[in-house]
mmCIF file of C-alpha atoms and ligand atoms in Angstrom:
data_model
loop_
_atom_site.group_PDB
_atom_site.id
_atom_site.type_symbol
_atom_site.label_atom_id
_atom_site.label_comp_id
_atom_site.label_asym_id
_atom_site.label_seq_id
_atom_site.Cartn_x
_atom_site.Cartn_y
_atom_site.Cartn_z
ATOM 1 C CA MET A 1 -31.638 -43.305 128.217
ATOM 2 C CA ASP A 2 -34.949 -41.704 126.090
ATOM 3 C CA LYS A 3 -34.967 -41.980 122.658
ATOM 4 C CA GLU A 4 -33.872 -38.182 122.149
ATOM 5 C CA GLY A 5 -31.061 -38.693 124.422
ATOM 6 C CA ALA A 6 -29.506 -41.652 122.433
ATOM 7 C CA SER A 7 -30.011 -39.783 119.365
ATOM 8 C CA ARG A 8 -28.086 -36.609 120.574
ATOM 9 C CA GLN A 9 -25.033 -39.156 121.566
ATOM 10 C CA MET A 10 -24.751 -41.101 118.798
ATOM 11 C CA ALA A 11 -24.920 -37.307 116.435
ATOM 12 C CA SER A 12 -21.986 -36.261 119.215
ATOM 13 C CA VAL A 13 -19.770 -39.571 118.959
ATOM 14 C CA SER A 14 -20.635 -39.207 115.035
ATOM 15 C CA THR A 15 -19.136 -35.299 115.382
ATOM 16 C CA THR A 16 -16.541 -36.516 117.114
ATOM 17 C CA GLN A 17 -15.060 -39.191 114.937
ATOM 18 C CA THR A 18 -15.342 -36.205 112.196
ATOM 19 C CA LEU A 19 -13.274 -33.662 114.010
ATOM 20 C CA SER A 20 -11.175 -36.858 114.973
ATOM 21 C CA ARG A 21 -10.877 -38.033 111.511
ATOM 22 C CA ALA A 22 -10.118 -34.249 109.666
ATOM 23 C CA ALA A 23 -7.214 -34.114 112.872
ATOM 24 C CA PHE A 24 -6.095 -37.344 111.876
ATOM 25 C CA LEU A 25 -5.489 -36.500 108.106
ATOM 26 C CA ARG A 26 -4.199 -33.040 109.180
ATOM 27 C CA GLY A 27 -1.604 -34.448 110.988
ATOM 28 C CA LEU A 28 -0.641 -37.153 108.128
ATOM 29 C CA ARG A 29 -0.155 -33.994 105.607
ATOM 30 C CA ARG A 30 2.292 -32.595 108.084
ATOM 31 C CA ALA A 31 3.776 -35.884 108.696
ATOM 32 C CA ARG A 32 4.584 -36.744 105.019
ATOM 33 C CA PRO A 33 7.976 -36.645 104.314
ATOM 34 C CA THR A 34 9.351 -33.804 102.554
ATOM 35 C CA ALA A 35 12.782 -35.100 101.885
ATOM 36 C CA LEU A 36 15.364 -33.137 99.985
ATOM 37 C CA ARG A 37 17.078 -35.033 97.354
ATOM 38 C CA PRO A 38 20.902 -34.587 96.680
ATOM 39 C CA PRO A 39 21.612 -31.743 93.916
ATOM 40 C CA TRP A 40 20.966 -32.587 90.662
ATOM 41 C CA ALA A 41 18.715 -35.395 91.566
ATOM 42 C CA LEU A 42 15.822 -36.505 88.762
ATOM 43 C CA LEU A 43 12.687 -35.938 89.452
ATOM 44 C CA GLU A 44 10.931 -37.650 92.526
ATOM 45 C CA ASP A 45 9.580 -40.597 90.573
ATOM 46 C CA ASP A 46 12.070 -40.984 88.165
ATOM 47 C CA PHE A 47 14.799 -40.736 91.452
ATOM 48 C CA ARG A 48 13.072 -43.511 93.257
ATOM 49 C CA LEU A 49 13.831 -45.637 89.927
ATOM 50 C CA ALA A 50 17.283 -44.989 89.314
ATOM 51 C CA CYS A 51 18.830 -44.822 92.677
ATOM 52 C CA THR A 52 19.798 -48.340 93.889
ATOM 53 C CA ARG A 53 20.079 -47.249 97.502
ATOM 54 C CA CYS A 54 23.763 -47.681 97.494
ATOM 55 C CA ASP A 55 24.907 -44.852 99.644
ATOM 56 C CA THR A 56 28.174 -43.859 97.413
ATOM 57 C CA CYS A 57 26.726 -40.401 97.361
ATOM 58 C CA LEU A 58 26.989 -40.592 101.073
ATOM 59 C CA GLU A 59 30.533 -40.950 101.370
ATOM 60 C CA ALA A 60 31.061 -38.895 98.598
ATOM 61 C CA CYS A 61 30.106 -35.479 99.698
ATOM 62 C CA PRO A 62 32.886 -33.963 101.641
ATOM 63 C CA GLU A 63 30.357 -31.679 103.839
ATOM 64 C CA SER A 64 28.525 -34.850 105.307
ATOM 65 C CA VAL A 65 25.065 -33.001 104.409
ATOM 66 C CA ILE A 66 23.492 -36.063 102.625
ATOM 67 C CA GLN A 67 22.354 -39.215 104.600
ATOM 68 C CA ARG A 68 20.464 -42.091 104.229
ATOM 69 C CA GLY A 69 16.507 -41.612 105.173
ATOM 70 C CA ASP A 70 14.227 -44.292 106.387
ATOM 71 C CA ASP A 71 13.440 -45.374 102.989
ATOM 72 C CA GLY A 72 17.029 -45.874 102.170
ATOM 73 C CA LEU A 73 17.413 -43.140 99.876
ATOM 74 C CA PRO A 74 19.849 -40.124 100.029
ATOM 75 C CA GLN A 75 18.679 -36.659 101.376
ATOM 76 C CA LEU A 76 19.908 -33.408 102.700
ATOM 77 C CA ALA A 77 20.760 -33.114 106.375
ATOM 78 C CA PHE A 78 21.905 -29.379 106.827
ATOM 79 C CA ASP A 79 22.630 -29.752 110.797
ATOM 80 C CA ASN A 80 26.260 -30.014 110.492
ATOM 81 C CA GLY A 81 27.094 -27.591 107.127
ATOM 82 C CA GLU A 82 25.954 -26.589 103.422
ATOM 83 C CA CYS A 83 25.917 -28.319 100.173
ATOM 84 C CA THR A 84 28.864 -26.336 98.293
ATOM 85 C CA PHE A 85 27.414 -27.563 95.122
ATOM 86 C CA CYS A 86 30.939 -29.145 94.595
ATOM 87 C CA GLY A 87 29.351 -32.005 92.354
ATOM 88 C CA ASP A 88 31.555 -34.878 94.118
ATOM 89 C CA CYS A 89 28.094 -36.529 94.952
ATOM 90 C CA VAL A 90 26.929 -36.052 91.081
ATOM 91 C CA ALA A 91 30.301 -37.604 89.750
ATOM 92 C CA ALA A 92 29.731 -40.668 92.447
ATOM 93 C CA CYS A 93 26.694 -41.607 91.281
ATOM 94 C CA GLU A 94 26.973 -44.474 88.644
ATOM 95 C CA ASP A 95 23.235 -45.170 88.610
ATOM 96 C CA GLY A 96 22.337 -41.537 86.478
ATOM 97 C CA ALA A 97 19.982 -41.129 89.617
ATOM 98 C CA LEU A 98 22.516 -37.406 90.199
ATOM 99 C CA SER A 99 22.910 -36.134 86.700
ATOM 100 C CA TYR A 100 23.769 -32.662 85.309
ATOM 101 C CA GLU A 101 21.288 -33.186 82.590
ATOM 102 C CA ARG A 102 18.638 -32.045 85.301
ATOM 103 C CA GLY A 103 20.287 -28.651 84.382
ATOM 104 C CA ARG A 104 20.061 -26.300 87.258
ATOM 105 C CA PRO A 105 20.670 -28.413 91.031
ATOM 106 C CA TRP A 106 17.244 -27.826 92.795
ATOM 107 C CA ARG A 107 14.943 -25.577 93.116
ATOM 108 C CA ALA A 108 15.083 -25.707 96.653
ATOM 109 C CA ARG A 109 15.011 -22.558 98.564
ATOM 110 C CA ALA A 110 14.829 -21.863 102.169
ATOM 111 C CA ALA A 111 11.859 -20.330 104.415
ATOM 112 C CA ILE A 112 12.108 -18.734 108.347
ATOM 113 C CA GLY A 113 9.377 -20.310 110.149
ATOM 114 C CA THR A 114 7.301 -19.079 112.961
ATOM 115 C CA GLY A 115 9.965 -20.101 115.618
ATOM 116 C CA CYS A 116 12.450 -17.909 114.751
ATOM 117 C CA LEU A 117 13.519 -16.028 117.685
ATOM 118 C CA ALA A 118 13.802 -12.510 116.171
ATOM 119 C CA LEU A 119 9.769 -12.639 115.750
ATOM 120 C CA ASP A 120 9.773 -12.642 119.306
ATOM 121 C CA GLY A 121 11.944 -9.673 120.233
ATOM 122 C CA VAL A 122 15.323 -11.151 120.209
ATOM 123 C CA VAL A 123 18.033 -10.065 118.580
ATOM 124 C CA CYS A 124 19.579 -12.602 116.216
ATOM 125 C CA ARG A 125 21.116 -12.226 112.824
ATOM 126 C CA LEU A 126 23.130 -15.833 112.707
ATOM 127 C CA CYS A 127 21.826 -16.794 109.661
ATOM 128 C CA GLU A 128 21.894 -13.956 107.675
ATOM 129 C CA GLU A 129 25.611 -13.677 108.761
ATOM 130 C CA ALA A 130 26.100 -17.545 107.204
ATOM 131 C CA CYS A 131 24.184 -16.470 103.815
ATOM 132 C CA GLU A 132 26.987 -15.688 101.351
ATOM 133 C CA PRO A 133 24.723 -14.856 98.662
ATOM 134 C CA ARG A 134 23.093 -12.610 100.939
ATOM 135 C CA ALA A 135 19.476 -13.725 100.582
ATOM 136 C CA ILE A 136 18.622 -13.119 104.111
ATOM 137 C CA ARG A 137 18.322 -9.578 104.959
ATOM 138 C CA PHE A 138 16.960 -7.979 108.163
ATOM 139 C CA ARG A 139 13.873 -5.120 108.093
ATOM 140 C CA THR A 140 14.452 -2.453 110.903
ATOM 141 C CA LEU A 141 11.255 -1.834 112.714
ATOM 142 C CA LEU A 142 10.678 0.999 115.066
ATOM 143 C CA SER A 143 11.369 -0.403 118.510
ATOM 144 C CA LYS A 144 11.353 -4.033 117.745
ATOM 145 C CA ALA A 145 14.128 -6.289 116.982
ATOM 146 C CA PRO A 146 14.899 -6.613 113.173
ATOM 147 C CA ILE A 147 13.040 -9.518 111.266
ATOM 148 C CA PRO A 148 14.178 -11.771 108.627
ATOM 149 C CA ALA A 149 13.189 -11.538 105.430
ATOM 150 C CA LEU A 150 14.186 -13.850 103.065
ATOM 151 C CA ASP A 151 14.612 -13.081 98.709
ATOM 152 C CA GLU A 152 13.932 -16.242 97.240
ATOM 153 C CA SER A 153 15.416 -14.941 93.577
ATOM 154 C CA ALA A 154 18.901 -14.537 95.534
ATOM 155 C CA CYS A 155 18.362 -18.181 97.456
ATOM 156 C CA THR A 156 20.702 -21.382 96.226
ATOM 157 C CA GLY A 157 18.902 -23.443 98.797
ATOM 158 C CA CYS A 158 22.430 -24.106 100.275
ATOM 159 C CA GLY A 159 21.272 -24.868 103.870
ATOM 160 C CA ALA A 160 24.489 -22.644 105.819
ATOM 161 C CA CYS A 161 21.664 -20.739 107.194
ATOM 162 C CA VAL A 162 19.747 -23.900 108.276
ATOM 163 C CA ALA A 163 22.950 -24.896 110.160
ATOM 164 C CA ALA A 164 23.680 -21.265 111.545
ATOM 165 C CA CYS A 165 19.770 -20.804 113.215
ATOM 166 C CA PRO A 166 20.502 -21.746 117.118
ATOM 167 C CA VAL A 167 16.076 -22.682 117.179
ATOM 168 C CA THR A 168 16.067 -24.626 113.929
ATOM 169 C CA ALA A 169 13.436 -22.220 112.524
ATOM 170 C CA ILE A 170 14.559 -22.467 108.839
ATOM 171 C CA GLU A 171 13.858 -24.963 106.451
ATOM 172 C CA VAL A 172 14.844 -26.249 102.590
ATOM 173 C CA THR A 173 12.784 -27.734 100.673
ATOM 174 C CA GLU A 174 12.724 -28.419 97.132
ATOM 175 C CA ARG A 175 9.275 -26.174 95.345
ATOM 176 C CA THR A 176 7.176 -27.792 92.952
ATOM 177 C CA GLU A 177 8.534 -27.734 89.196
ATOM 178 C CA ALA A 178 7.100 -25.383 86.927
HETATM 179 S S1 SF4 B 1 26.812 -31.004 95.482
HETATM 180 FE FE1 SF4 B 1 29.330 -31.953 96.795
HETATM 181 S S2 SF4 B 1 28.446 -30.690 99.311
HETATM 182 FE FE2 SF4 B 1 26.878 -30.775 97.739
HETATM 183 S S3 SF4 B 1 25.796 -32.355 98.185
HETATM 184 FE FE3 SF4 B 1 26.737 -33.542 96.534
HETATM 185 S S4 SF4 B 1 29.121 -33.637 97.301
HETATM 186 FE FE4 SF4 B 1 27.891 -32.675 99.398
HETATM 187 S S1 SF4 B 2 19.592 -17.123 113.031
HETATM 188 FE FE1 SF4 B 2 17.352 -18.558 113.096
HETATM 189 S S2 SF4 B 2 16.311 -17.472 115.060
HETATM 190 FE FE2 SF4 B 2 17.870 -16.284 114.435
HETATM 191 S S3 SF4 B 2 17.229 -14.694 112.910
HETATM 192 FE FE3 SF4 B 2 17.803 -16.659 111.535
HETATM 193 S S4 SF4 B 2 15.747 -17.263 111.780
HETATM 194 FE FE4 SF4 B 2 15.890 -16.085 113.253
HETATM 195 S S1 SF4 B 3 20.135 -21.259 101.776
HETATM 196 FE FE1 SF4 B 3 21.714 -20.596 101.510
HETATM 197 S S2 SF4 B 3 21.342 -18.971 100.022
HETATM 198 FE FE2 SF4 B 3 19.388 -19.712 100.772
HETATM 199 S S3 SF4 B 3 18.833 -18.459 102.680
HETATM 200 FE FE3 SF4 B 3 19.644 -19.927 103.427
HETATM 201 S S4 SF4 B 3 22.239 -19.570 103.668
HETATM 202 FE FE4 SF4 B 3 20.923 -17.932 102.155
#
């Protein structure tokens, strides 16, 4: 290979490496866990320090919506139910990691993703039916299936819609503290 060809090849390898690195970093950002802590949890850094990973809140939850994460810390999983904000997990936590001093239970809100069947023209309103605060309403479009819209101010982050959605298109995540 002549000098020019070698130089072109090196530039191509370098570009490929740059793209691979960008894709890798994008993947890392997407893969970063966004665990939702139990309601009334301290802010994340304080929570990590205070929680002793004792599993007491998991055992106390009558809805079985708290599970142990890979890091041993409790996190919410709405696969089979919703949080009723009964407070049993807070009462069970003796380490102060869950505390009413936080004020509101959380800033968690639902978000409807692009996997929603209605966006593909399928008539499905299961999330609306599951949502007691009526934070999910459907807009009817001419000759199309109605599509859902979320009213964040009405959403409590209870997760009832997550359990109801047949294609796991809904996620509940904590919003950033103001
Ligand atoms: S408030 Fe009640 S339902 Fe919600 S996570 Fe705690 S124990 Fe479970
Ligand atoms: S239940 Fe899921 S698939 Fe059905 S309309 Fe709601 S978000 Fe879409
Ligand atoms: S998280 Fe609860 S309140 Fe919010 S949209 Fe879903 S069902 Fe409704």
